[in-house]
mmCIF file of C-alpha atoms in Angstrom:
data_model
loop_
_atom_site.group_PDB
_atom_site.id
_atom_site.type_symbol
_atom_site.label_atom_id
_atom_site.label_comp_id
_atom_site.label_asym_id
_atom_site.label_seq_id
_atom_site.Cartn_x
_atom_site.Cartn_y
_atom_site.Cartn_z
ATOM 1 C CA UNK A 1 25.616 -26.942 -34.736
ATOM 2 C CA UNK A 2 24.601 -26.578 -38.368
ATOM 3 C CA UNK A 3 23.432 -29.846 -39.944
ATOM 4 C CA UNK A 4 24.927 -29.184 -43.399
ATOM 5 C CA UNK A 5 28.642 -28.989 -44.101
ATOM 6 C CA UNK A 6 29.805 -25.666 -45.541
ATOM 7 C CA UNK A 7 32.152 -25.927 -48.520
ATOM 8 C CA UNK A 8 34.645 -23.048 -48.616
ATOM 9 C CA UNK A 9 37.820 -22.388 -50.569
ATOM 10 C CA UNK A 10 40.522 -22.197 -47.900
ATOM 11 C CA UNK A 11 41.609 -22.315 -44.264
ATOM 12 C CA UNK A 12 41.051 -18.607 -43.664
ATOM 13 C CA UNK A 13 37.484 -18.980 -44.972
ATOM 14 C CA UNK A 14 36.920 -21.766 -42.427
ATOM 15 C CA UNK A 15 38.164 -19.484 -39.646
ATOM 16 C CA UNK A 16 35.801 -16.687 -40.746
ATOM 17 C CA UNK A 17 32.797 -19.023 -40.987
ATOM 18 C CA UNK A 18 33.506 -20.586 -37.588
ATOM 19 C CA UNK A 19 33.597 -17.082 -36.057
ATOM 20 C CA UNK A 20 29.982 -16.759 -37.211
ATOM 21 C CA UNK A 21 28.585 -20.146 -36.144
ATOM 22 C CA UNK A 22 29.394 -23.655 -35.008
ATOM 23 C CA UNK A 23 29.680 -25.834 -38.097
ATOM 24 C CA UNK A 24 31.817 -28.241 -40.081
ATOM 25 C CA UNK A 25 33.575 -27.120 -43.229
ATOM 26 C CA UNK A 26 35.406 -28.700 -46.122
ATOM 27 C CA UNK A 27 38.076 -26.657 -47.893
ATOM 28 C CA UNK A 28 38.455 -27.039 -51.648
ATOM 29 C CA UNK A 29 41.987 -25.632 -51.705
ATOM 30 C CA UNK A 30 40.928 -23.346 -54.535
ATOM 31 C CA UNK A 31 40.087 -24.905 -57.887
ATOM 32 C CA UNK A 32 42.620 -27.725 -57.431
ATOM 33 C CA UNK A 33 39.961 -30.107 -56.141
ATOM 34 C CA UNK A 34 41.632 -33.463 -55.617
ATOM 35 C CA UNK A 35 39.951 -36.876 -55.530
ATOM 36 C CA UNK A 36 40.188 -37.004 -51.736
ATOM 37 C CA UNK A 37 38.499 -33.608 -51.346
ATOM 38 C CA UNK A 38 35.756 -34.489 -53.832
ATOM 39 C CA UNK A 39 35.160 -37.758 -51.963
ATOM 40 C CA UNK A 40 34.788 -35.837 -48.674
ATOM 41 C CA UNK A 41 32.354 -33.413 -50.289
ATOM 42 C CA UNK A 42 30.381 -36.306 -51.836
ATOM 43 C CA UNK A 43 30.121 -38.073 -48.462
ATOM 44 C CA UNK A 44 28.943 -34.888 -46.749
ATOM 45 C CA UNK A 45 26.472 -34.228 -49.579
ATOM 46 C CA UNK A 46 24.930 -37.693 -49.196
ATOM 47 C CA UNK A 47 24.861 -37.827 -45.384
ATOM 48 C CA UNK A 48 24.277 -34.245 -44.215
ATOM 49 C CA UNK A 49 23.891 -31.954 -47.215
ATOM 50 C CA UNK A 50 26.287 -29.203 -48.236
ATOM 51 C CA UNK A 51 26.180 -25.440 -48.516
ATOM 52 C CA UNK A 52 28.480 -23.908 -51.120
ATOM 53 C CA UNK A 53 29.962 -20.623 -49.867
ATOM 54 C CA UNK A 54 32.719 -19.535 -52.237
ATOM 55 C CA UNK A 55 34.405 -16.173 -52.685
ATOM 56 C CA UNK A 56 32.439 -13.512 -54.607
ATOM 57 C CA UNK A 57 34.949 -13.397 -57.462
ATOM 58 C CA UNK A 58 35.582 -15.149 -60.767
ATOM 59 C CA UNK A 59 37.455 -18.073 -59.234
ATOM 60 C CA UNK A 60 34.782 -18.573 -56.592
ATOM 61 C CA UNK A 61 32.070 -18.604 -59.253
ATOM 62 C CA UNK A 62 33.969 -21.235 -61.312
ATOM 63 C CA UNK A 63 34.345 -23.428 -58.212
ATOM 64 C CA UNK A 64 30.645 -22.929 -57.381
ATOM 65 C CA UNK A 65 29.585 -23.932 -60.904
ATOM 66 C CA UNK A 66 31.844 -27.007 -60.884
ATOM 67 C CA UNK A 67 30.500 -28.152 -57.506
ATOM 68 C CA UNK A 68 26.884 -27.389 -58.401
ATOM 69 C CA UNK A 69 27.195 -29.469 -61.585
ATOM 70 C CA UNK A 70 28.432 -32.413 -59.463
ATOM 71 C CA UNK A 71 26.117 -31.828 -56.493
ATOM 72 C CA UNK A 72 22.902 -30.350 -57.934
ATOM 73 C CA UNK A 73 20.931 -30.317 -54.669
ATOM 74 C CA UNK A 74 23.610 -28.381 -52.804
ATOM 75 C CA UNK A 75 22.390 -25.256 -51.069
ATOM 76 C CA UNK A 76 23.908 -21.979 -52.243
ATOM 77 C CA UNK A 77 24.945 -19.060 -50.028
ATOM 78 C CA UNK A 78 26.328 -15.797 -51.372
ATOM 79 C CA UNK A 79 28.162 -13.075 -49.467
ATOM 80 C CA UNK A 80 28.002 -9.869 -51.536
ATOM 81 C CA UNK A 81 31.351 -8.580 -52.758
ATOM 82 C CA UNK A 82 30.904 -5.337 -50.797
ATOM 83 C CA UNK A 83 30.690 -7.395 -47.579
ATOM 84 C CA UNK A 84 33.714 -9.571 -48.389
ATOM 85 C CA UNK A 85 36.231 -6.980 -49.523
ATOM 86 C CA UNK A 86 39.153 -5.050 -48.140
ATOM 87 C CA UNK A 87 41.563 -3.055 -50.255
ATOM 88 C CA UNK A 88 43.309 -5.437 -52.659
ATOM 89 C CA UNK A 89 41.511 -8.599 -51.460
ATOM 90 C CA UNK A 90 38.116 -10.216 -51.877
ATOM 91 C CA UNK A 91 37.045 -13.384 -50.114
ATOM 92 C CA UNK A 92 34.901 -15.020 -47.480
ATOM 93 C CA UNK A 93 37.790 -14.594 -45.026
ATOM 94 C CA UNK A 94 37.172 -10.820 -45.227
ATOM 95 C CA UNK A 95 33.458 -11.104 -44.370
ATOM 96 C CA UNK A 96 32.102 -10.265 -40.936
ATOM 97 C CA UNK A 97 30.243 -12.913 -38.928
ATOM 98 C CA UNK A 98 27.050 -10.903 -39.512
ATOM 99 C CA UNK A 99 27.529 -10.949 -43.319
ATOM 100 C CA UNK A 100 28.137 -14.708 -43.245
ATOM 101 C CA UNK A 101 25.043 -15.328 -41.105
ATOM 102 C CA UNK A 102 22.964 -13.113 -43.404
ATOM 103 C CA UNK A 103 24.153 -15.116 -46.438
ATOM 104 C CA UNK A 104 23.322 -18.385 -44.686
ATOM 105 C CA UNK A 105 19.889 -16.984 -43.885
ATOM 106 C CA UNK A 106 19.169 -16.588 -47.618
ATOM 107 C CA UNK A 107 19.994 -20.089 -48.854
ATOM 108 C CA UNK A 108 18.905 -21.163 -52.318
ATOM 109 C CA UNK A 109 18.772 -24.504 -54.079
ATOM 110 C CA UNK A 110 19.064 -24.649 -57.845
ATOM 111 C CA UNK A 111 15.994 -26.223 -59.452
ATOM 112 C CA UNK A 112 16.656 -28.013 -62.685
ATOM 113 C CA UNK A 113 13.042 -27.852 -63.771
ATOM 114 C CA UNK A 114 13.640 -24.249 -64.756
ATOM 115 C CA UNK A 115 10.556 -22.103 -64.631
ATOM 116 C CA UNK A 116 10.951 -19.255 -67.101
ATOM 117 C CA UNK A 117 9.419 -16.526 -64.951
ATOM 118 C CA UNK A 118 11.964 -13.885 -65.942
ATOM 119 C CA UNK A 119 13.320 -12.816 -69.316
ATOM 120 C CA UNK A 120 16.061 -10.528 -70.558
ATOM 121 C CA UNK A 121 13.375 -7.866 -71.029
ATOM 122 C CA UNK A 122 12.721 -7.910 -67.250
ATOM 123 C CA UNK A 123 16.385 -7.147 -66.592
ATOM 124 C CA UNK A 124 16.372 -4.315 -69.121
ATOM 125 C CA UNK A 125 13.164 -2.786 -67.680
ATOM 126 C CA UNK A 126 14.670 -2.893 -64.171
ATOM 127 C CA UNK A 127 17.924 -1.311 -65.377
ATOM 128 C CA UNK A 128 19.876 -4.497 -64.610
ATOM 129 C CA UNK A 129 21.040 -4.962 -68.190
ATOM 130 C CA UNK A 130 21.889 -2.596 -70.997
ATOM 131 C CA UNK A 131 22.395 0.517 -68.884
ATOM 132 C CA UNK A 132 25.492 2.328 -67.687
ATOM 133 C CA UNK A 133 25.098 1.242 -64.061
ATOM 134 C CA UNK A 134 23.493 -2.176 -64.735
ATOM 135 C CA UNK A 135 26.392 -4.085 -63.168
ATOM 136 C CA UNK A 136 26.170 -2.152 -59.900
ATOM 137 C CA UNK A 137 22.373 -2.508 -59.843
ATOM 138 C CA UNK A 138 22.610 -6.290 -60.426
ATOM 139 C CA UNK A 139 25.078 -6.471 -57.560
ATOM 140 C CA UNK A 140 22.721 -4.594 -55.222
ATOM 141 C CA UNK A 141 19.615 -6.563 -56.264
ATOM 142 C CA UNK A 142 21.565 -9.829 -56.053
ATOM 143 C CA UNK A 143 22.622 -8.964 -52.499
ATOM 144 C CA UNK A 144 19.026 -8.227 -51.501
ATOM 145 C CA UNK A 145 17.769 -11.492 -53.016
ATOM 146 C CA UNK A 146 20.692 -13.544 -51.693
ATOM 147 C CA UNK A 147 21.732 -14.762 -55.145
ATOM 148 C CA UNK A 148 25.016 -12.903 -55.437
ATOM 149 C CA UNK A 149 26.522 -10.860 -58.237
ATOM 150 C CA UNK A 150 26.631 -12.214 -61.779
ATOM 151 C CA UNK A 151 26.711 -11.032 -65.366
ATOM 152 C CA UNK A 152 23.249 -10.497 -66.901
ATOM 153 C CA UNK A 153 23.013 -13.974 -68.425
ATOM 154 C CA UNK A 154 23.965 -15.809 -65.206
ATOM 155 C CA UNK A 155 21.811 -13.451 -63.114
ATOM 156 C CA UNK A 156 18.776 -14.300 -65.260
ATOM 157 C CA UNK A 157 19.518 -18.015 -64.892
ATOM 158 C CA UNK A 158 19.731 -17.644 -61.094
ATOM 159 C CA UNK A 159 16.427 -15.764 -60.992
ATOM 160 C CA UNK A 160 14.766 -18.628 -62.876
ATOM 161 C CA UNK A 161 16.432 -21.512 -61.030
ATOM 162 C CA UNK A 162 16.604 -20.315 -57.395
ATOM 163 C CA UNK A 163 12.865 -19.936 -56.853
ATOM 164 C CA UNK A 164 12.800 -16.140 -56.808
ATOM 165 C CA UNK A 165 9.250 -14.840 -57.157
ATOM 166 C CA UNK A 166 8.214 -11.936 -59.354
ATOM 167 C CA UNK A 167 7.194 -10.039 -56.187
ATOM 168 C CA UNK A 168 10.608 -10.551 -54.541
ATOM 169 C CA UNK A 169 12.372 -9.414 -57.711
ATOM 170 C CA UNK A 170 10.197 -6.344 -58.213
ATOM 171 C CA UNK A 171 10.521 -5.312 -54.551
ATOM 172 C CA UNK A 172 14.318 -5.632 -54.640
ATOM 173 C CA UNK A 173 14.562 -3.716 -57.941
ATOM 174 C CA UNK A 174 12.167 -1.056 -56.656
ATOM 175 C CA UNK A 175 14.105 -0.649 -53.391
ATOM 176 C CA UNK A 176 17.289 -0.024 -55.368
ATOM 177 C CA UNK A 177 15.497 2.561 -57.499
ATOM 178 C CA UNK A 178 13.771 4.267 -54.552
ATOM 179 C CA UNK A 179 16.617 5.839 -52.645
ATOM 180 C CA UNK A 180 18.870 2.919 -51.808
ATOM 181 C CA UNK A 181 22.396 3.350 -53.009
ATOM 182 C CA UNK A 182 23.873 0.756 -55.332
ATOM 183 C CA UNK A 183 25.835 -0.920 -52.553
ATOM 184 C CA UNK A 184 22.553 -2.233 -51.128
ATOM 185 C CA UNK A 185 22.589 0.065 -48.068
ATOM 186 C CA UNK A 186 19.642 2.373 -47.379
ATOM 187 C CA UNK A 187 20.282 6.054 -47.551
ATOM 188 C CA UNK A 188 19.425 7.749 -44.296
#
């Protein structure tokens, strides 16, 4: 049984997560977080710790940001969009147990004593900003690092606040440039 409580968006997300491992979850019900739900999350945060595992889409990112602002020491898990998608739907409920376990194996905690290791120039040099396929490359590198997809500005913030080392970043960027396709899968 996982010590932390996993915060997900809905009932189907809970079902998908519980297929992957034995754990407790709290459902936000989307962005309509009521007082009762926030109180449950706060209690879990104080007593056991929480892991935020929201959908890899715009709504999921807004929920993640809102919760992270309220619960700064929450652990963050990201399932890449490619692993949580079916035609016409994106969400944790679409992810395989293996994708969920992989995301939980790459947990990050946001550090508010931001260490400016990376700059916008690093993203440009790695082709993660300012190039035609920068978005796809950020998605692939984010999946490798376990920090999810984000626009260039948010991606840079995650690099500097989630404890990513220069070596981890350079290896992930190099792997994408050395024969891995932009979905994060190795070419055989």
